[in-house]
Coordinates of C-alpha atoms and ligand atoms in Angstrom, one line a residue:
M158 CA 120.1 100.9 94.3
A159 CA 120.2 102.1 98.0
E160 CA 117.4 101.4 100.6
L161 CA 117.0 102.8 103.8
T162 CA 115.6 100.2 106.3
Y163 CA 112.0 100.8 108.3
T164 CA 109.8 99.5 110.8
E165 CA 106.1 99.4 110.3
P166 CA 103.9 101.9 111.8
K167 CA 101.2 100.5 114.9
P168 CA 98.0 100.2 113.2
K169 CA 95.3 102.8 114.4
T170 CA 93.0 101.7 117.0
I171 CA 90.2 102.8 118.6
A172 CA 88.7 102.4 122.0
G173 CA 85.1 101.1 121.9
A174 CA 83.3 100.4 125.1
K175 CA 83.8 96.5 124.8
G176 CA 87.6 96.9 123.8
D177 CA 89.9 98.0 121.1
W178 CA 89.3 98.0 117.2
E179 CA 91.4 98.4 114.6
L180 CA 91.0 99.6 111.0
V181 CA 91.4 98.0 108.0
I182 CA 91.3 100.1 104.2
G183 CA 91.7 99.4 101.1
L184 CA 91.8 102.2 98.4
E185 CA 91.0 102.6 94.9
V186 CA 92.7 105.7 92.9
H187 CA 91.6 107.2 90.1
A188 CA 94.0 109.0 88.2
Q189 CA 93.7 111.0 85.2
V190 CA 96.2 109.9 82.4
A191 CA 98.7 112.9 81.5
S192 CA 98.0 112.8 77.9
K193 CA 97.2 115.2 75.6
A194 CA 94.0 113.4 74.0
K195 CA 91.3 110.6 74.9
L196 CA 91.6 107.0 75.4
F197 CA 89.7 106.3 72.3
S198 CA 89.7 109.9 70.5
G199 CA 91.9 112.2 69.3
A200 CA 89.8 115.1 71.3
S201 CA 91.9 117.1 73.5
T202 CA 92.0 116.5 77.5
K203 CA 92.6 120.2 78.2
F204 CA 91.3 121.5 81.6
G205 CA 89.0 124.1 81.7
A206 CA 88.1 124.6 78.3
E207 CA 84.6 125.7 77.0
P208 CA 82.0 122.9 78.1
N209 CA 81.4 120.4 75.3
S210 CA 83.8 121.7 72.9
N211 CA 86.4 119.1 73.8
V212 CA 84.2 116.3 72.2
S213 CA 84.7 114.1 69.2
F214 CA 82.2 111.9 67.8
V215 CA 83.2 109.2 69.7
D216 CA 83.1 110.4 73.1
A217 CA 79.5 111.8 71.9
A218 CA 78.9 108.1 71.1
M219 CA 77.1 109.2 67.6
P220 CA 75.9 105.6 66.1
G221 CA 78.6 103.9 64.0
M222 CA 81.4 105.6 65.7
L223 CA 84.4 103.1 67.0
P224 CA 87.0 103.6 69.6
V225 CA 90.4 103.7 68.5
I226 CA 93.2 103.0 71.1
N227 CA 95.5 106.0 72.0
E228 CA 98.8 103.6 71.9
F229 CA 100.5 106.9 74.5
C230 CA 97.5 106.3 77.3
V231 CA 98.5 102.5 77.4
E232 CA 102.4 103.6 77.5
Q233 CA 101.4 106.0 80.5
A234 CA 99.9 102.8 82.3
V235 CA 102.9 100.8 81.4
R236 CA 105.0 103.3 82.7
T237 CA 103.0 103.7 85.9
G238 CA 103.1 100.0 86.5
L239 CA 106.9 99.7 86.5
G240 CA 107.0 102.8 88.9
L241 CA 104.7 100.8 91.2
K242 CA 107.0 97.4 91.1
A243 CA 103.9 95.8 89.2
E244 CA 104.0 92.9 86.6
I245 CA 102.9 94.3 83.3
K246 CA 100.5 91.8 81.5
H247 CA 101.2 90.8 78.4
Y248 CA 97.7 90.3 77.7
S249 CA 94.8 92.8 78.7
A250 CA 91.7 93.4 77.3
F251 CA 88.6 96.1 77.8
D252 CA 85.4 95.1 79.0
R253 CA 82.1 96.9 78.8
K254 CA 80.3 98.1 82.2
N255 CA 76.8 98.9 81.5
Y256 CA 74.7 101.6 83.1
F257 CA 72.7 104.8 81.9
Y258 CA 73.3 108.2 83.2
P259 CA 72.7 111.4 81.3
D260 CA 77.0 112.0 81.4
L261 CA 77.4 109.0 79.7
P262 CA 76.3 108.7 76.4
Q263 CA 77.8 105.8 75.1
G264 CA 75.3 104.3 77.6
Y265 CA 78.6 101.7 79.0
Q266 CA 82.0 102.8 80.6
I267 CA 84.8 101.2 78.3
S268 CA 87.0 99.5 81.4
Q269 CA 89.2 96.3 81.7
L270 CA 87.5 93.9 84.7
Y271 CA 88.6 90.7 83.8
H272 CA 92.2 91.1 82.3
P273 CA 93.5 94.7 83.4
I274 CA 96.7 95.8 82.2
V275 CA 99.2 95.6 85.3
G276 CA 99.0 93.3 87.9
E277 CA 100.5 93.2 91.6
G278 CA 102.6 95.9 92.8
E279 CA 103.4 97.7 95.8
V280 CA 104.1 101.2 97.3
L281 CA 106.2 101.9 100.3
V282 CA 104.0 104.5 102.4
D283 CA 106.3 106.5 104.6
M284 CA 105.1 107.5 107.9
E285 CA 108.0 109.1 109.6
P286 CA 111.7 108.7 108.9
G287 CA 112.5 105.0 109.8
I288 CA 108.6 104.2 109.6
A289 CA 106.8 103.1 106.7
R290 CA 104.3 100.6 105.6
K291 CA 104.1 98.8 102.3
V292 CA 101.2 98.9 100.8
R293 CA 100.2 95.9 98.2
V294 CA 98.9 97.0 94.8
E295 CA 96.3 94.6 93.9
R296 CA 96.0 95.9 89.8
I297 CA 95.8 98.9 87.8
H298 CA 93.4 99.1 84.7
L299 CA 92.7 101.8 82.0
E300 CA 89.4 103.2 81.6
Q301 CA 87.2 105.9 80.5
D302 CA 86.1 108.8 82.4
A303 CA 82.5 110.0 82.3
G304 CA 80.9 113.3 81.3
K305 CA 80.0 115.5 84.2
S306 CA 76.4 116.8 85.1
V307 CA 76.0 120.2 86.0
H308 CA 73.1 120.7 88.5
D309 CA 73.5 124.4 89.9
M310 CA 73.4 126.6 86.7
D311 CA 69.6 126.5 86.6
P312 CA 66.9 126.0 89.2
N313 CA 64.9 124.0 86.6
M314 CA 67.6 122.3 84.3
S315 CA 70.4 120.4 84.3
F316 CA 73.3 120.3 81.8
V317 CA 75.9 118.1 80.3
D318 CA 79.4 119.1 79.9
L319 CA 81.1 116.0 77.8
N320 CA 84.2 117.9 78.1
R321 CA 85.5 115.1 80.4
T322 CA 83.9 112.0 78.7
G323 CA 86.6 109.4 77.5
V324 CA 89.5 111.1 79.3
A325 CA 91.7 107.8 80.1
L326 CA 91.9 106.9 83.9
M327 CA 94.0 104.6 85.9
E328 CA 92.4 102.7 88.8
I329 CA 95.2 101.5 91.0
V330 CA 93.3 99.5 93.5
S331 CA 95.3 98.6 96.8
R332 CA 95.1 95.5 99.1
P333 CA 93.4 96.2 102.4
D334 CA 96.8 96.9 103.6
I335 CA 96.2 100.4 105.1
R336 CA 95.9 100.8 108.9
G337 CA 94.9 104.0 109.8
P338 CA 93.6 107.3 108.5
E339 CA 96.5 109.0 108.5
E340 CA 98.0 106.1 106.3
A341 CA 95.6 106.4 103.6
A342 CA 96.3 110.1 102.9
A343 CA 99.9 109.1 103.3
Y344 CA 99.2 106.6 100.5
V345 CA 97.4 108.6 98.1
A346 CA 100.4 111.1 98.9
K347 CA 103.0 108.9 97.9
I348 CA 101.1 107.5 94.9
R349 CA 100.5 111.2 93.9
Q350 CA 104.2 111.7 94.4
I351 CA 105.3 108.5 92.1
L352 CA 102.6 109.5 89.4
R353 CA 104.4 112.8 89.2
Y354 CA 107.9 111.8 88.9
L355 CA 106.5 109.6 86.3
G356 CA 105.0 112.1 84.5
T357 CA 101.9 109.7 84.4
C358 CA 99.3 112.3 86.5
D359 CA 99.1 115.8 86.9
G360 CA 97.6 114.3 90.3
N361 CA 96.1 117.5 91.0
M362 CA 93.3 116.6 93.5
Q363 CA 91.0 120.0 92.6
N364 CA 90.5 119.6 89.4
G365 CA 89.9 116.1 90.1
N366 CA 92.7 114.9 88.6
L367 CA 93.2 112.2 91.3
R368 CA 90.1 110.8 93.2
A369 CA 89.9 108.0 95.6
D370 CA 86.9 105.8 96.5
V371 CA 87.8 104.4 100.4
N372 CA 87.3 101.2 101.6
V373 CA 87.0 101.1 105.6
S374 CA 86.0 98.1 107.9
V375 CA 87.2 97.4 111.3
C376 CA 88.2 94.3 113.2
K377 CA 89.4 92.8 116.6
P378 CA 93.3 93.0 117.1
G379 CA 94.4 89.8 115.9
D380 CA 92.3 89.5 112.7
Y381 CA 94.3 91.1 110.0
E382 CA 97.2 89.2 111.0
K383 CA 94.9 86.1 110.3
F384 CA 94.0 87.2 107.1
R385 CA 97.6 87.8 105.9
E386 CA 98.2 84.5 106.8
T387 CA 95.3 83.1 105.2
G388 CA 93.9 85.0 102.7
D389 CA 90.4 84.8 103.6
F390 CA 88.8 88.1 103.8
D391 CA 86.1 86.3 106.2
V392 CA 88.0 86.8 109.1
L393 CA 87.8 90.9 108.7
G394 CA 84.5 92.8 109.0
T395 CA 82.5 94.0 106.4
R396 CA 83.6 97.0 104.7
C397 CA 81.8 99.8 103.4
E398 CA 83.1 102.3 100.6
I399 CA 83.2 106.0 100.6
K400 CA 83.5 107.4 97.2
N401 CA 84.9 110.0 95.4
M402 CA 87.2 111.6 97.9
N403 CA 89.2 114.5 96.5
S404 CA 91.0 115.8 99.3
M405 CA 93.6 114.6 101.8
R406 CA 92.0 116.1 104.5
F407 CA 88.3 114.7 103.8
I408 CA 89.9 111.2 103.1
Q409 CA 91.1 111.1 106.9
Q410 CA 88.1 112.4 108.5
A411 CA 85.6 110.2 106.3
I412 CA 87.7 107.4 108.0
D413 CA 87.6 108.2 111.4
I414 CA 83.9 108.9 111.3
E415 CA 83.0 105.6 109.3
A416 CA 85.0 103.9 111.3
R417 CA 83.4 105.2 114.4
R418 CA 80.2 104.7 113.0
Q419 CA 81.0 100.9 112.2
I420 CA 82.3 100.2 115.9
A421 CA 79.2 101.8 117.3
I422 CA 76.6 99.3 115.4
L423 CA 78.7 96.3 116.0
E424 CA 79.1 97.0 120.1
D425 CA 75.5 97.7 119.7
G426 CA 75.1 94.3 118.5
G427 CA 74.2 94.8 115.2
H428 CA 76.1 93.7 111.7
I429 CA 77.3 96.0 109.1
D430 CA 75.8 96.0 105.2
Q431 CA 78.1 96.3 102.7
E432 CA 77.7 99.5 100.9
T433 CA 78.4 102.6 99.0
R434 CA 78.4 105.7 101.1
L435 CA 79.0 109.6 100.8
F436 CA 81.0 111.8 103.0
D437 CA 79.2 115.0 103.9
P438 CA 81.9 117.0 105.2
D439 CA 79.8 119.9 106.6
K440 CA 77.7 117.5 108.2
G441 CA 80.4 115.3 109.7
E442 CA 78.9 112.2 108.5
T443 CA 79.1 109.5 106.3
R444 CA 75.7 108.4 104.8
T445 CA 74.2 105.7 102.1
M446 CA 74.5 106.0 98.4
R447 CA 73.3 102.4 97.7
S448 CA 73.0 99.0 99.4
K449 CA 74.2 95.9 98.2
E450 CA 70.9 94.8 97.5
E451 CA 70.7 98.5 95.0
A452 CA 74.1 97.4 93.4
H453 CA 74.3 97.9 89.9
D454 CA 74.2 94.8 87.9
Y455 CA 76.7 96.2 85.1
R456 CA 76.4 93.0 82.9
Y457 CA 80.5 93.4 81.9
F458 CA 81.1 91.8 78.7
P459 CA 84.6 91.8 76.5
C460 CA 84.1 95.4 74.3
P461 CA 83.6 93.9 70.9
D462 CA 84.8 97.1 69.3
L463 CA 88.3 96.6 70.9
L464 CA 90.8 93.9 70.3
P465 CA 92.7 92.5 73.3
L466 CA 96.4 94.4 74.3
R467 CA 99.5 92.6 73.2
I468 CA 102.3 94.2 74.8
E469 CA 105.8 93.2 73.8
Q470 CA 108.3 92.4 76.7
S471 CA 110.7 94.4 74.5
W472 CA 108.6 97.5 74.6
I473 CA 108.1 97.1 78.5
D474 CA 112.3 97.1 78.6
T475 CA 112.1 100.3 76.2
I476 CA 109.9 102.2 78.7
G477 CA 111.6 101.0 81.8
E478 CA 114.8 102.1 80.5
T479 CA 113.4 105.9 80.4
L480 CA 111.7 105.9 84.1
P481 CA 113.2 108.3 86.2
E482 CA 114.8 107.9 89.4
L483 CA 111.8 107.2 91.9
P484 CA 111.6 108.9 95.0
D485 CA 112.5 106.1 97.5
A486 CA 115.7 105.5 95.7
K487 CA 116.4 109.4 95.7
K488 CA 115.9 109.8 99.2
A489 CA 118.1 106.9 100.3
R490 CA 121.0 108.2 97.5
F491 CA 120.2 111.7 99.2
V492 CA 120.8 110.1 102.6
I493 CA 124.1 108.4 101.8
E494 CA 125.3 110.6 99.1
Y495 CA 125.2 114.2 100.7
G496 CA 125.1 112.7 104.7
M497 CA 121.5 114.4 105.3
T498 CA 118.9 113.3 107.7
E499 CA 116.0 111.2 106.1
Y500 CA 113.6 114.0 107.1
D501 CA 115.8 116.5 105.2
A502 CA 115.9 114.1 102.3
G503 CA 112.1 113.1 102.5
V504 CA 111.7 117.1 102.1
L505 CA 114.1 117.6 99.3
T506 CA 113.0 114.3 97.3
A507 CA 109.0 115.5 97.7
D508 CA 109.1 117.0 94.1
I509 CA 110.9 115.9 91.4
T510 CA 111.5 119.3 90.6
D511 CA 112.5 120.7 93.8
A512 CA 115.0 117.8 93.8
K513 CA 116.6 118.8 90.6
F514 CA 117.5 122.2 92.0
F515 CA 118.6 120.8 95.3
E516 CA 121.7 118.6 93.1
G517 CA 121.7 121.8 91.1
V518 CA 123.6 123.3 94.1
A519 CA 125.0 120.7 95.8
K520 CA 126.9 119.4 93.0
G521 CA 130.6 119.3 94.1
R522 CA 129.8 121.1 97.4
D523 CA 129.0 120.2 100.9
G524 CA 125.8 118.4 100.3
K525 CA 124.7 119.3 104.1
Q526 CA 125.3 122.9 103.9
A527 CA 123.5 123.0 100.3
A528 CA 120.6 121.0 101.9
N529 CA 120.6 123.7 104.7
W530 CA 120.4 126.4 102.4
V531 CA 117.7 124.9 99.9
I532 CA 115.3 124.1 102.7
N533 CA 115.4 127.0 105.1
E534 CA 116.1 129.9 103.0
L535 CA 115.1 128.9 99.5
F536 CA 111.9 126.9 100.8
G537 CA 111.3 128.9 103.6
R538 CA 111.5 132.2 101.0
L539 CA 109.4 130.7 98.8
N540 CA 106.7 129.2 101.0
K541 CA 106.5 133.0 102.5
E542 CA 105.8 134.2 99.3
D543 CA 103.4 131.4 97.9
L544 CA 105.9 130.5 95.0
K545 CA 107.0 127.4 93.7
I546 CA 110.3 125.8 92.8
G547 CA 110.1 127.0 88.9
D548 CA 109.4 130.7 90.2
S549 CA 112.1 131.0 92.0
P550 CA 113.9 134.3 91.3
I551 CA 117.3 132.7 92.5
S552 CA 118.7 129.9 90.3
A553 CA 120.6 126.9 91.3
L554 CA 123.8 128.6 89.8
Q555 CA 123.6 131.6 92.1
L556 CA 122.6 130.0 95.3
G557 CA 125.9 127.5 94.6
G558 CA 127.6 130.8 94.2
I559 CA 126.8 132.1 97.5
L560 CA 127.7 128.7 98.9
D561 CA 131.2 129.1 97.6
L562 CA 131.7 132.3 98.7
I563 CA 130.7 131.1 102.5
T564 CA 133.6 128.2 101.7
K565 CA 136.0 130.1 100.5
G566 CA 135.7 132.3 103.4
D567 CA 135.0 135.2 101.4
I568 CA 131.6 136.0 103.4
S569 CA 130.0 134.6 106.7
G570 CA 126.8 133.2 106.6
K571 CA 125.2 136.1 108.5
I572 CA 126.5 138.3 105.2
A573 CA 125.8 135.4 103.1
K574 CA 121.9 136.0 104.4
D575 CA 122.2 139.4 103.2
L576 CA 123.7 138.6 99.8
F577 CA 120.7 136.0 99.1
E578 CA 118.4 138.8 99.8
I579 CA 120.2 141.1 97.4
I580 CA 120.1 138.4 94.6
W581 CA 116.5 137.5 95.2
N582 CA 115.5 140.9 95.0
E583 CA 117.8 142.2 92.2
G584 CA 119.3 139.0 90.7
G585 CA 123.2 139.4 89.8
D586 CA 126.3 137.4 90.4
P587 CA 127.1 136.6 93.8
A588 CA 131.0 137.5 93.6
E589 CA 130.4 140.4 91.5
I590 CA 127.9 141.8 94.0
V591 CA 130.0 141.0 97.3
D592 CA 133.4 142.8 95.3
A593 CA 131.3 145.8 94.1
R594 CA 129.4 146.2 97.6
G595 CA 132.3 145.7 99.6
M596 CA 130.9 142.7 101.5
K597 CA 133.9 140.4 101.8
Q598 CA 134.7 139.1 104.9
V599 CA 137.6 141.0 106.8
T600 CA 140.3 137.8 107.4
D601 CA 142.9 140.3 107.8
M602 CA 144.1 139.4 111.2
G603 CA 145.8 142.8 112.0
A604 CA 142.7 144.3 111.1
I605 CA 140.7 142.7 113.6
E606 CA 143.2 142.7 116.1
A607 CA 143.1 146.3 116.3
A608 CA 139.0 146.2 116.5
V609 CA 139.6 143.8 119.4
D610 CA 142.0 145.6 120.9
E611 CA 140.0 148.9 120.6
I612 CA 137.3 147.4 122.4
I613 CA 139.3 145.5 125.0
A614 CA 140.3 149.3 126.1
A615 CA 137.2 150.7 126.2
N616 CA 135.5 148.3 128.4
P617 CA 137.9 147.3 131.7
G618 CA 135.2 146.2 133.5
Q619 CA 133.8 144.1 131.3
V620 CA 137.2 142.2 130.7
E621 CA 137.4 141.8 134.4
K622 CA 133.8 140.2 134.1
A623 CA 134.8 137.6 131.1
R624 CA 138.3 136.6 132.6
L625 CA 135.9 135.4 136.1
N626 CA 133.3 134.0 133.4
P627 CA 134.4 132.8 129.8
K628 CA 130.6 132.5 128.7
L629 CA 131.1 136.3 128.9
A630 CA 133.7 136.6 125.9
G631 CA 130.4 136.6 123.5
W632 CA 129.8 140.0 124.4
F633 CA 133.1 141.0 123.0
V634 CA 132.8 138.8 119.6
G635 CA 129.0 140.9 119.5
Q636 CA 131.1 144.2 119.8
V637 CA 133.5 143.3 117.3
M638 CA 131.3 142.3 114.5
K639 CA 129.0 145.7 115.4
S640 CA 132.2 147.3 114.8
T641 CA 133.3 145.7 111.3
G642 CA 129.6 145.6 110.1
G643 CA 129.5 142.3 110.4
K644 CA 132.6 141.4 107.6
A645 CA 135.1 140.3 110.3
N646 CA 136.1 136.5 109.7
P647 CA 134.1 134.9 113.0
K648 CA 136.4 132.2 113.9
A649 CA 139.1 134.4 113.8
V650 CA 137.5 137.1 116.0
N651 CA 137.0 134.2 118.7
Q652 CA 140.5 133.4 118.4
I653 CA 141.8 136.5 118.8
I654 CA 139.4 137.6 121.8
A655 CA 140.4 134.4 123.4
K656 CA 143.7 134.9 123.5
K657 CA 143.7 138.4 124.2
L658 CA 141.5 138.0 127.0
G659 CA 143.8 135.2 128.3
L660 CA 140.8 132.3 128.3
Ligands
ADP861 P1 84.7 96.1 94.2 O1 84.8 95.6 92.9 O2 83.3 95.8 94.7 O3 85.0 97.6 94.4 P2 87.0 95.2 94.8 O4 87.7 93.7 95.2 O5 88.0 95.7 93.8 O6 85.7 95.0 95.0 O7 88.1 95.7 96.1 C1 87.9 96.8 96.2 C2 88.3 97.5 97.3 O8 88.1 97.2 98.6 C3 90.2 97.1 97.4 O9 90.8 98.1 97.4 C4 90.6 96.0 98.6 O10 91.5 96.4 99.2 C5 89.2 96.8 99.7 N1 88.6 95.5 100.7 C6 88.2 94.6 100.6 N2 87.9 93.6 101.5 C7 88.2 94.9 102.5 C8 88.0 94.9 103.8 N3 87.3 93.9 104.8 N4 88.0 96.2 104.2 C9 88.8 97.2 104.1 N5 89.0 97.0 102.4 C10 88.5 96.1 102.1
MG862 MG1 85.6 99.0 93.0

């Protein structure tokens, strides 16, 4: 498998009154498992259903109801672990995390504290071509989502919607290896990209499908390197956790604001209390949600209703065989196989459907040209109309057909753009359209010569000037293209003009 080389980015520093500070960030990403049914019940996970319509007796925690593990959710967690190059545990178990909240009818959340299903992995976070940060993943565990309390429907009452109760989440916990706000957003973006490739999470942040708790601390230059050498957390600053971030922009803003808050306190001689905070984007501040003293004691204990999971290596291997080519590998292959830049390869592999479309166009053709057309013409046009690749009125077959006509010399790049436009609006077979509408490029040398002669004869003044300044030959090219309706083969036109003007 091909790999691209990269160097690590510099950590973000913030200049304080008493010198520079560095940021240390660890993320807990909660990703909803793509599954039609919930983690321990057969109820549907469909988004946007009538409140409380997707609730089984298990989800509602009716007395005597017992959870039954959904094997597909376990498979999805294993697939995710493999996609993050992580160790899949042959033994894992569920624990109860006890707390009271109106949207949690069980009175506890079933999670995996002591024996998570996935252990150490890693994610390569791309910052720009050639620059990437390797972030270690500490663990992934499976857990249930809670319901939703609705406070804004009535001035005197709150409501509870249990549709989300019991939906499977994967909590992906990173090591504190992220070194700046942009890196944090890029990390979440990379996780989302990988999960979408794997088909294990839709990654729709607006629907709360993917959200992150962000842990931030600050330290002095050199401290982080000491931490990496010794593994000693005490050389790092005290962290604060900002809960439930569901937008890339807010993640970046919150980290920057929180780091500056901590720096101001430390430079003032104060110390940071480990606490959970909330980000208020309107006020541009983070504020205390609960301090360490108020931290919940969840009284974790192994869930007596569920047997531990024992996963056979053969099952892991079977799942491994179904993994798609992942973003890093695909990007590297695109660079090598099609000779495109890493930047272009990044654009084309951002989404697996985009990548598939591109390869449909590029197969057996000039990869660089295909990349240009897909990125500039097709993606440009799709963006303009706010469409996704799946809605493209031009298929990979049609776009490939346009490129074939350019390669054969039947049409120029300029005519190809007109043809693109026609097919975008009306559909049809590229070659047939070119024939039917007389769009074929004139490569008949005699015809081009005649057009050149005519223009030279009509413009003796320009001929004089061009002989002294060969750059002006371009004017003749323009005139010939105009007189042939853009259909003259530009290469032939250039050659004939140069010959006739004696350049
Ligand atoms: P908790 O159970 O309290 O959430 P974890 O050990 O699970 O604690 O850690 C939560 C997250 O905090 C992890 O992503 C970890 O990398 C991160 N983290 C730990 N120490 C620091 C620190 N000093 N600065 C920033 N992030 C940290
Ligand atoms: Mg945590």
